[in-house]
């Protein structure tokens, strides 16, 4: 996944915005990423990805000073990014079958 691609498709929050939010605001929990333009508060699809990104950046910033956390996150999420939109469509399709909720 490229830095300028949306990680939260409901609110069009890019991966770059989330990374910068984590670096600048230093949230104490992944749930605080919702303060980054509402990321993760729509359909819920991106929450695991946001939590993973949060964990990776927290680990990188605490263990490797002077290293670009975005570089290591870029490599570790590259494979998952290829299927991101297709998996989200399936998630929304399966989710809408059980209950009525908003669809982004």
Short mmCIF file of C-alpha atoms in Angstrom, two decimals:
data_model
loop_
_atom_site.label_atom_id
_atom_site.label_comp_id
_atom_site.label_asym_id
_atom_site.label_seq_id
_atom_site.Cartn_x
_atom_site.Cartn_y
_atom_site.Cartn_z
CA UNK A 1 0.00 0.00 0.00
CA UNK A 2 1.38 3.36 -1.01
CA UNK A 3 1.48 6.19 1.52
CA UNK A 4 -1.14 8.26 -0.31
CA UNK A 5 -3.64 5.42 -0.70
CA UNK A 6 -6.65 5.44 1.60
CA UNK A 7 -6.42 3.04 4.51
CA UNK A 8 -9.88 4.15 5.69
CA UNK A 9 -12.06 4.07 2.61
CA UNK A 10 -15.18 5.42 4.36
CA UNK A 11 -13.57 8.74 5.28
CA UNK A 12 -10.74 8.76 2.72
CA UNK A 13 -7.97 8.81 5.31
CA UNK A 14 -4.63 8.02 3.71
CA UNK A 15 -1.94 5.86 5.20
CA UNK A 16 0.32 8.93 5.23
CA UNK A 17 -2.20 10.86 7.37
CA UNK A 18 -2.41 8.03 9.88
CA UNK A 19 1.38 7.66 10.08
CA UNK A 20 1.81 11.41 10.59
CA UNK A 21 -0.96 11.43 13.20
CA UNK A 22 0.79 8.64 15.14
CA UNK A 23 4.15 10.41 14.93
CA UNK A 24 2.84 13.86 15.88
CA UNK A 25 0.11 13.03 18.40
CA UNK A 26 1.69 9.91 19.93
CA UNK A 27 -1.65 8.27 20.84
CA UNK A 28 -1.54 5.91 23.81
CA UNK A 29 -3.96 3.43 22.23
CA UNK A 30 -4.87 2.39 18.69
CA UNK A 31 -8.48 3.42 19.33
CA UNK A 32 -7.33 7.04 19.43
CA UNK A 33 -6.65 6.84 15.69
CA UNK A 34 -10.33 7.69 15.28
CA UNK A 35 -9.27 11.26 16.05
CA UNK A 36 -7.41 11.22 12.72
CA UNK A 37 -10.25 12.39 10.46
CA UNK A 38 -12.57 9.66 11.81
CA UNK A 39 -10.40 6.75 10.67
CA UNK A 40 -11.93 3.43 11.65
CA UNK A 41 -15.33 4.78 12.68
CA UNK A 42 -17.27 3.90 9.52
CA UNK A 43 -17.77 0.31 8.42
CA UNK A 44 -15.00 -1.06 10.66
CA UNK A 45 -13.06 -2.78 7.89
CA UNK A 46 -9.86 -0.82 8.44
CA UNK A 47 -9.70 -1.19 12.23
CA UNK A 48 -7.42 -4.26 12.19
CA UNK A 49 -5.18 -2.54 9.64
CA UNK A 50 -5.08 0.64 11.73
CA UNK A 51 -4.23 -1.37 14.84
CA UNK A 52 -1.48 -3.20 12.96
CA UNK A 53 -0.04 0.07 11.65
CA UNK A 54 -0.20 1.56 15.16
CA UNK A 55 1.60 -1.44 16.68
CA UNK A 56 4.32 -1.39 14.01
CA UNK A 57 4.98 2.31 14.42
CA UNK A 58 5.00 2.09 18.22
CA UNK A 59 7.51 -0.76 18.06
CA UNK A 60 9.68 0.99 15.47
CA UNK A 61 9.77 4.29 17.31
CA UNK A 62 10.68 2.68 20.62
CA UNK A 63 13.32 0.28 19.33
CA UNK A 64 15.03 1.90 16.35
CA UNK A 65 15.85 5.58 16.67
CA UNK A 66 16.68 7.40 13.46
CA UNK A 67 15.06 4.71 11.33
CA UNK A 68 12.10 5.63 9.16
CA UNK A 69 9.13 3.72 10.53
CA UNK A 70 7.21 4.39 7.32
CA UNK A 71 9.83 2.40 5.39
CA UNK A 72 9.38 -0.75 7.45
CA UNK A 73 5.60 -0.39 7.46
CA UNK A 74 5.66 0.01 3.68
CA UNK A 75 7.47 -3.29 3.27
CA UNK A 76 5.39 -5.23 5.79
CA UNK A 77 2.01 -4.18 4.37
CA UNK A 78 2.88 -4.38 0.68
CA UNK A 79 1.42 -7.85 0.14
CA UNK A 80 -1.81 -7.17 2.00
CA UNK A 81 -2.45 -3.98 0.05
CA UNK A 82 -3.09 -5.82 -3.20
CA UNK A 83 -6.27 -7.42 -1.87
CA UNK A 84 -7.38 -4.61 0.42
CA UNK A 85 -10.27 -3.18 -1.65
CA UNK A 86 -11.57 -6.58 -2.78
CA UNK A 87 -11.59 -7.95 0.75
CA UNK A 88 -13.35 -4.82 1.98
CA UNK A 89 -16.07 -5.24 -0.65
CA UNK A 90 -16.63 -8.82 0.52
CA UNK A 91 -16.67 -7.66 4.14
CA UNK A 92 -19.34 -5.06 3.39
CA UNK A 93 -21.35 -7.50 1.29
CA UNK A 94 -21.39 -10.12 4.06
CA UNK A 95 -22.02 -7.52 6.75
CA UNK A 96 -25.01 -5.97 4.98
CA UNK A 97 -26.69 -9.36 4.67
CA UNK A 98 -27.31 -9.61 8.42
CA UNK A 99 -28.40 -6.14 9.44
CA UNK A 100 -29.21 -2.74 8.05
CA UNK A 101 -26.47 -0.20 8.55
CA UNK A 102 -24.95 2.62 6.57
CA UNK A 103 -22.89 1.70 3.58
CA UNK A 104 -20.03 4.06 2.70
#
